[in-house]
PDB file of C-alpha atoms in Angstrom:
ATOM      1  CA  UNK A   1      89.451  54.051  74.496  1.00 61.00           C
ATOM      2  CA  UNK A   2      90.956  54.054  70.931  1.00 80.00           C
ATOM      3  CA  UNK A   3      93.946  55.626  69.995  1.00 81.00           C
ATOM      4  CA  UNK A   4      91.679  57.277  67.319  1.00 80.00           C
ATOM      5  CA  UNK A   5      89.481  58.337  69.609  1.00 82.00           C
ATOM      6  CA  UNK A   6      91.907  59.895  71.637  1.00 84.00           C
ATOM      7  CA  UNK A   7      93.857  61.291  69.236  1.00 80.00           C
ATOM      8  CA  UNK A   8      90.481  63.069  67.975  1.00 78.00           C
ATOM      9  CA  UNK A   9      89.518  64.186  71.460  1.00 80.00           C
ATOM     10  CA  UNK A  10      93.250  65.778  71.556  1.00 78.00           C
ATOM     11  CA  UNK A  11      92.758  67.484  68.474  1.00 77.00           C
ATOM     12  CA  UNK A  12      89.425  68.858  68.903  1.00 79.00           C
ATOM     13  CA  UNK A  13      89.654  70.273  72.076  1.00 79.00           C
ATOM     14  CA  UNK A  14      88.840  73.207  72.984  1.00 73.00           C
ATOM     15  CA  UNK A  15      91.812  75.507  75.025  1.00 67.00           C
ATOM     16  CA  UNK A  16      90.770  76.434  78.279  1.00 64.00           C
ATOM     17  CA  UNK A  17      91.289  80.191  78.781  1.00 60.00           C
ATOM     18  CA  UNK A  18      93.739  81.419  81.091  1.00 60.00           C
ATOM     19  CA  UNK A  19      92.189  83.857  84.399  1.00 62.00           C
ATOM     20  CA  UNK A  20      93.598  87.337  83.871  1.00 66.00           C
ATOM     21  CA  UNK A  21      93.076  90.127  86.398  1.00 65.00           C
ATOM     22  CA  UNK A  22      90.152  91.458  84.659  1.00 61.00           C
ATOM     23  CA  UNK A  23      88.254  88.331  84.658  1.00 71.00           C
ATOM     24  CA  UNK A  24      85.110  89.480  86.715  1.00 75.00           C
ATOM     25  CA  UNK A  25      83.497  87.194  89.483  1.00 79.00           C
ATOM     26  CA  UNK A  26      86.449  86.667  91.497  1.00 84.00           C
ATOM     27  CA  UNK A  27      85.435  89.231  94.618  1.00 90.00           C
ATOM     28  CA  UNK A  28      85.464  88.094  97.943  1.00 92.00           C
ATOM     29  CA  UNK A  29      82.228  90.232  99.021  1.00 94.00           C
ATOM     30  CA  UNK A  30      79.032  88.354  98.106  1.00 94.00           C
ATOM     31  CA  UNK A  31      77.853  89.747  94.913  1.00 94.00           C
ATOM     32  CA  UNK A  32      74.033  91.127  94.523  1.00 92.00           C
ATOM     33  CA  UNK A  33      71.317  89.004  94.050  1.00 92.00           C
ATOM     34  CA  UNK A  34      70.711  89.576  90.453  1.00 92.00           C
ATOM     35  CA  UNK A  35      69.208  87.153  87.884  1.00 93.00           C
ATOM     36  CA  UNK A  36      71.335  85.107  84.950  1.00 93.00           C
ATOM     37  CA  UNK A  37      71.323  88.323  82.670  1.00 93.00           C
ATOM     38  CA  UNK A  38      71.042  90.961  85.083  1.00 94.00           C
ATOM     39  CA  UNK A  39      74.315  89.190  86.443  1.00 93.00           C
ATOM     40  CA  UNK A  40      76.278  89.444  83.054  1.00 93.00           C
ATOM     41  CA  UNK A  41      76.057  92.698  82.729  1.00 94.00           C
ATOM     42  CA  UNK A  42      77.223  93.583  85.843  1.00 94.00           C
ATOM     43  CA  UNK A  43      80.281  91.609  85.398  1.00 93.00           C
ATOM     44  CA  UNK A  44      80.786  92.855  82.044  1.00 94.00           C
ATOM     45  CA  UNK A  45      80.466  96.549  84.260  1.00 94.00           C
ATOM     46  CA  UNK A  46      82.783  94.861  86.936  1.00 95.00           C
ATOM     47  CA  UNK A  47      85.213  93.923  84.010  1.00 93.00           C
ATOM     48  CA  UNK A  48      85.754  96.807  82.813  1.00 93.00           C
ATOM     49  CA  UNK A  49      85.797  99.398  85.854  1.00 95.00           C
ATOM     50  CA  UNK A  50      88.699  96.425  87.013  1.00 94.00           C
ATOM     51  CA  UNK A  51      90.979  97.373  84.508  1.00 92.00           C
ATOM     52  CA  UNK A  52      90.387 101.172  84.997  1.00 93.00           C
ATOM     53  CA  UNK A  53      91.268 100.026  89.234  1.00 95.00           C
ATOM     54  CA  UNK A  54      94.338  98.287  87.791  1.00 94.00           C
ATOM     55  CA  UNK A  55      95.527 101.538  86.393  1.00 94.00           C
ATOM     56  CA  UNK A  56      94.063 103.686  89.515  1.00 94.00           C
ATOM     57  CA  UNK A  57      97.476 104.549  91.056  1.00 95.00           C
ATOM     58  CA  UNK A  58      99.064 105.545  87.621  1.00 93.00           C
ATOM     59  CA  UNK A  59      96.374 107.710  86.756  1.00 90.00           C
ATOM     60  CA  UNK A  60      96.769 109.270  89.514  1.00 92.00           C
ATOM     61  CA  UNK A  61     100.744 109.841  89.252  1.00 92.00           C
ATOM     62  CA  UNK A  62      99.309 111.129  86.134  1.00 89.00           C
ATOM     63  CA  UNK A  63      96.648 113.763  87.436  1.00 89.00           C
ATOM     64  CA  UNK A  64      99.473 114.999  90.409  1.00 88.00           C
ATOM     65  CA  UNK A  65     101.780 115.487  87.880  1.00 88.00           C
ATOM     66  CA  UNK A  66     100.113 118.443  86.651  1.00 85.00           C
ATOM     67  CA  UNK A  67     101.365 120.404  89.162  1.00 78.00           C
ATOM     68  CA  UNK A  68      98.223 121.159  91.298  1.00 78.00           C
ATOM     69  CA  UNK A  69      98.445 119.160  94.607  1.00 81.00           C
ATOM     70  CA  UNK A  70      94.895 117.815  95.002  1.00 88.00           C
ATOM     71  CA  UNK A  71      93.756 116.451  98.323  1.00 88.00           C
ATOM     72  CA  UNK A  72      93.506 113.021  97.184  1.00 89.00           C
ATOM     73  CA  UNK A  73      95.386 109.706  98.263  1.00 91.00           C
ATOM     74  CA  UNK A  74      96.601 109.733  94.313  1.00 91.00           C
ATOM     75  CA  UNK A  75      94.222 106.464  93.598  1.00 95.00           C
ATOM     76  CA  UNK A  76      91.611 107.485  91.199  1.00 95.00           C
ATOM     77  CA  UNK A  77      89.059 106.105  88.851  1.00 95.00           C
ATOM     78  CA  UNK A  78      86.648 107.725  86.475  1.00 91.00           C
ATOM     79  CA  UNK A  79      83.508 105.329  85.907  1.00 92.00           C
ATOM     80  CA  UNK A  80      81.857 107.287  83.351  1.00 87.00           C
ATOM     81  CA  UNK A  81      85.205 106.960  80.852  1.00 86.00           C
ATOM     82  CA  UNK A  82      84.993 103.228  81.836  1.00 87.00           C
ATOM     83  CA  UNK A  83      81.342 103.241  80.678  1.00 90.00           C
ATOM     84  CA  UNK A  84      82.248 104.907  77.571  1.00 88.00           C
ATOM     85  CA  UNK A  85      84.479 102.534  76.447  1.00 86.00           C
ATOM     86  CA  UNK A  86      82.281  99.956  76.891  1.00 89.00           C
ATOM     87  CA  UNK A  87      79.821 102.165  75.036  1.00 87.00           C
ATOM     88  CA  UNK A  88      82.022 102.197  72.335  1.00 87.00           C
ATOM     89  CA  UNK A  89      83.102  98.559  72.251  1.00 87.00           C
ATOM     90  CA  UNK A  90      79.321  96.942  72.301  1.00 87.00           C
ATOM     91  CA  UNK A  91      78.507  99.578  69.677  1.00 88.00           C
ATOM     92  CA  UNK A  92      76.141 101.115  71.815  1.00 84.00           C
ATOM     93  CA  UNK A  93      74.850  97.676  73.136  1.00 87.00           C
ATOM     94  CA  UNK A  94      76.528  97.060  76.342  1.00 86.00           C
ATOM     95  CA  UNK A  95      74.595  97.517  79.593  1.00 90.00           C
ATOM     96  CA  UNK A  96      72.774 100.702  80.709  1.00 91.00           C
ATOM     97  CA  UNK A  97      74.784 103.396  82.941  1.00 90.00           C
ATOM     98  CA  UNK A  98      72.495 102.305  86.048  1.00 92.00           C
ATOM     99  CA  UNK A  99      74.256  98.945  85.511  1.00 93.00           C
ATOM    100  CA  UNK A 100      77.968 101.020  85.943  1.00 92.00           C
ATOM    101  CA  UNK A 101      76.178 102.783  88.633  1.00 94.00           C
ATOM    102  CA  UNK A 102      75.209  99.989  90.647  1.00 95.00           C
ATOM    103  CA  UNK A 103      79.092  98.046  90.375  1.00 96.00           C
ATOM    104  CA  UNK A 104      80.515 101.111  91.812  1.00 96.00           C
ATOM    105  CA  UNK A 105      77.925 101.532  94.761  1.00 96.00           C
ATOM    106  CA  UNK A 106      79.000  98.154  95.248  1.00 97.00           C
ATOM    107  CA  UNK A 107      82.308  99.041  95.793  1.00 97.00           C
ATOM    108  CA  UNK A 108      81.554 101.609  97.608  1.00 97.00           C
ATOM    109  CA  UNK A 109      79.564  99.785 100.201  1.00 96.00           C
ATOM    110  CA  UNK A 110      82.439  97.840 100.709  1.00 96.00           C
ATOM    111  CA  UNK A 111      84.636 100.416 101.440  1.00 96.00           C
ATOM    112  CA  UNK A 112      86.758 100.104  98.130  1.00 96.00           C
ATOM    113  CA  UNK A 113      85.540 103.304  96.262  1.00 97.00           C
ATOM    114  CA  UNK A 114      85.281 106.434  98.396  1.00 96.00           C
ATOM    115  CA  UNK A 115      83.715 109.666  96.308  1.00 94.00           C
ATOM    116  CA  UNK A 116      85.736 113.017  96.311  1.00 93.00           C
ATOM    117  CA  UNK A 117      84.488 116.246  97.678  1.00 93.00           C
ATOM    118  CA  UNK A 118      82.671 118.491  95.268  1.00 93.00           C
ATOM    119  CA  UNK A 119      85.564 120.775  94.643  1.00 93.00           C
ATOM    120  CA  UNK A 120      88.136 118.275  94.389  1.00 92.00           C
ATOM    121  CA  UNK A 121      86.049 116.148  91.532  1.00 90.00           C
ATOM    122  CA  UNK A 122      85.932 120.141  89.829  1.00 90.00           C
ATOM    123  CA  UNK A 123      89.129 120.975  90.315  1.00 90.00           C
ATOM    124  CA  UNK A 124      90.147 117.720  88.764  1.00 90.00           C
ATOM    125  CA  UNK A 125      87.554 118.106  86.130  1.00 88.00           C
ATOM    126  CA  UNK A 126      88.737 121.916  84.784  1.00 87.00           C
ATOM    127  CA  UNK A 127      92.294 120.192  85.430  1.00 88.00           C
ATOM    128  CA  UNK A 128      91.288 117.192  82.801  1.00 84.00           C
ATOM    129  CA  UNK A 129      90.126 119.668  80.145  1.00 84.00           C
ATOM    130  CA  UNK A 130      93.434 121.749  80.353  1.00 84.00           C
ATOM    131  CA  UNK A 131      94.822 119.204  79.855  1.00 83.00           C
ATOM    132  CA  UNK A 132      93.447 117.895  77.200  1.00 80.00           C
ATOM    133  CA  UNK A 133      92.877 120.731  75.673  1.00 80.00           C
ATOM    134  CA  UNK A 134      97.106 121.381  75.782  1.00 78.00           C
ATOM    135  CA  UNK A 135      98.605 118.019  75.405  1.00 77.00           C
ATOM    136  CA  UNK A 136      96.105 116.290  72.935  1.00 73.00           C
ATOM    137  CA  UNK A 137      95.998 117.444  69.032  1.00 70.00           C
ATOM    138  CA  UNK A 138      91.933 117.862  68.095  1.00 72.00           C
ATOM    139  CA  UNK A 139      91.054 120.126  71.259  1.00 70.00           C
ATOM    140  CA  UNK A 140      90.381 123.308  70.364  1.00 70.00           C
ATOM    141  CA  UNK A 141      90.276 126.158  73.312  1.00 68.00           C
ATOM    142  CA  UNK A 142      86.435 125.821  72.886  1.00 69.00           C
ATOM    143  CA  UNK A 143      86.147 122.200  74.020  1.00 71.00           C
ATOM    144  CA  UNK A 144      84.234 122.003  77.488  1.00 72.00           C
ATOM    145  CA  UNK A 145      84.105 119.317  79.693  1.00 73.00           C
ATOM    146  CA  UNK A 146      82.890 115.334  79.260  1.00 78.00           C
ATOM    147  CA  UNK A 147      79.644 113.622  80.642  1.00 76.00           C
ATOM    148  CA  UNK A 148      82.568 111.959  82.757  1.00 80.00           C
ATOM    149  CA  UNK A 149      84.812 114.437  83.689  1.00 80.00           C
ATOM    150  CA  UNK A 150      83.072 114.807  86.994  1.00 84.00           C
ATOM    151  CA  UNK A 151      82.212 110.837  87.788  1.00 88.00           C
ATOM    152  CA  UNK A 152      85.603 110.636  90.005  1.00 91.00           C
ATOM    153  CA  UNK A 153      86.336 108.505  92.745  1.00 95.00           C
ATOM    154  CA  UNK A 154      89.446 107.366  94.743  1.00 96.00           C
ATOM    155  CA  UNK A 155      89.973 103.816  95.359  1.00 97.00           C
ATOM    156  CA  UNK A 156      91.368 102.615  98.782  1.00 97.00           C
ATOM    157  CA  UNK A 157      93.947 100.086  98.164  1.00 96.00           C
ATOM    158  CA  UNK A 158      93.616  97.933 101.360  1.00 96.00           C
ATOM    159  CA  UNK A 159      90.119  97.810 100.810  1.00 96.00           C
ATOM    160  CA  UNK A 160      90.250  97.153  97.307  1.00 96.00           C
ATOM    161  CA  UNK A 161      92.912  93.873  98.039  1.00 96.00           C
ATOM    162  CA  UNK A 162      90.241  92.842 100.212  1.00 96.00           C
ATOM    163  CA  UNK A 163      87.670  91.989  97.842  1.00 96.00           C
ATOM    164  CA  UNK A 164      90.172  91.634  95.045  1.00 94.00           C
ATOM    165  CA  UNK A 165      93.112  89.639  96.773  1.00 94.00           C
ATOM    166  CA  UNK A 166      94.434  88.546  93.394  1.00 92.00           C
ATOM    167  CA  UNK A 167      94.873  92.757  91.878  1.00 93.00           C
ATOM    168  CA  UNK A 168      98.614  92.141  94.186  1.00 93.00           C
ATOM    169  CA  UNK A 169      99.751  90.335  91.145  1.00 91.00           C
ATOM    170  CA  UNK A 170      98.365  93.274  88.751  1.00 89.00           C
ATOM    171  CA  UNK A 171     101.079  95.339  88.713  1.00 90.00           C
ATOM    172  CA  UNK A 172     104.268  97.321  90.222  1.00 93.00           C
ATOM    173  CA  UNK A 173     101.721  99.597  92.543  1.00 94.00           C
ATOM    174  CA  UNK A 174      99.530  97.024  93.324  1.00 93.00           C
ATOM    175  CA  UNK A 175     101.923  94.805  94.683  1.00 94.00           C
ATOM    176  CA  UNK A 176     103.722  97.576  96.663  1.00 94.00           C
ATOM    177  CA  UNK A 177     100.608  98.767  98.151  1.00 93.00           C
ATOM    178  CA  UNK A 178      99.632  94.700  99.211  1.00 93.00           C
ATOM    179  CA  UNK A 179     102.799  94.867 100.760  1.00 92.00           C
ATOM    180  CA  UNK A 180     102.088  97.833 102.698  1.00 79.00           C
TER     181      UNK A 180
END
């Protein structure tokens, strides 16, 4: 090969992109059987509920810090918010909620995502619109409660470092709780 050649391979190549912890597709539990498209947009789902899990633990520092103790291990996720930002970042043309729906029963089933009891999701839920209602500027006393507010779940660590051995690296809590 040419030093040309070379020197034009060098130049035009493309950069490989570097794996970050939201990078979908790197479970350890055998994904569903899903066709090519069917299978992007559940790793476009998977994407985004990841980085919600990477921020589980402080979310819930956040939530306990309210002052109620809820009966929770402090690990908490809210799909439907996940699902609205992805709403809002395809413009409306991201996947539909069944899509969401189906990565999280896919947790579940593994063990990774448990569901809270009825009253804890509403006590959270009247908690969140307090909340916002108190700390954010826009809320007016009138302002009820989101599609989401009630779509709560609690993520088990362990479980969750089993099918996502790489989230130890994600942050502070993560890496406390893989050492656990």
């Amino acid at each position: 090969m040419s030093r040309i050649s070379e020197w034009w391979r060098r130049l035009n190549e493309q950069p490989r992109p570097t794996p970050t912890i939201w990078d979908s597709g790197q479970a350890t539990i055998p994904y569903p059987e899903l066709n090519r498209r069917d299978l992007a947009e559940f790793h476009l789902c998977e994407e985004y509920l990841l980085r919600e899990i990477v921020d589980a633990r402080s979310w819930g520092r956040q939530v306990d810090a309210r002052g109620v103790p809820f009966p929770t291990n402090g690990w908490l996720i809210m799909p439907g918010r996940v699902y609205s930002a992805l709403m809002d970042d395809t413009k409306g043309s991201g996947p539909m909620p069944a899509v969401m729906d189906s990565v999280v029963r896919w947790l579940a089933d593994a063990g990774a995502l448990t569901p809270l009891s009825e009253r804890t999701r509403d006590d959270i839920a009247a908690s969140n619109v307090a909340d916002r209602r108190d700390t954010y500027a826009g809320y007016t006393r009138d302002d009820g409660t989101r599609d989401w507010d009630h779509d709560m779940w609690q993520v088990d660590p362990e479980r969750m470092l089993v099918v996502y051995p790489h989230l130890a690296d994600a942050n502070i809590d993560w890496k406390r709780a893989a050492s656990d």
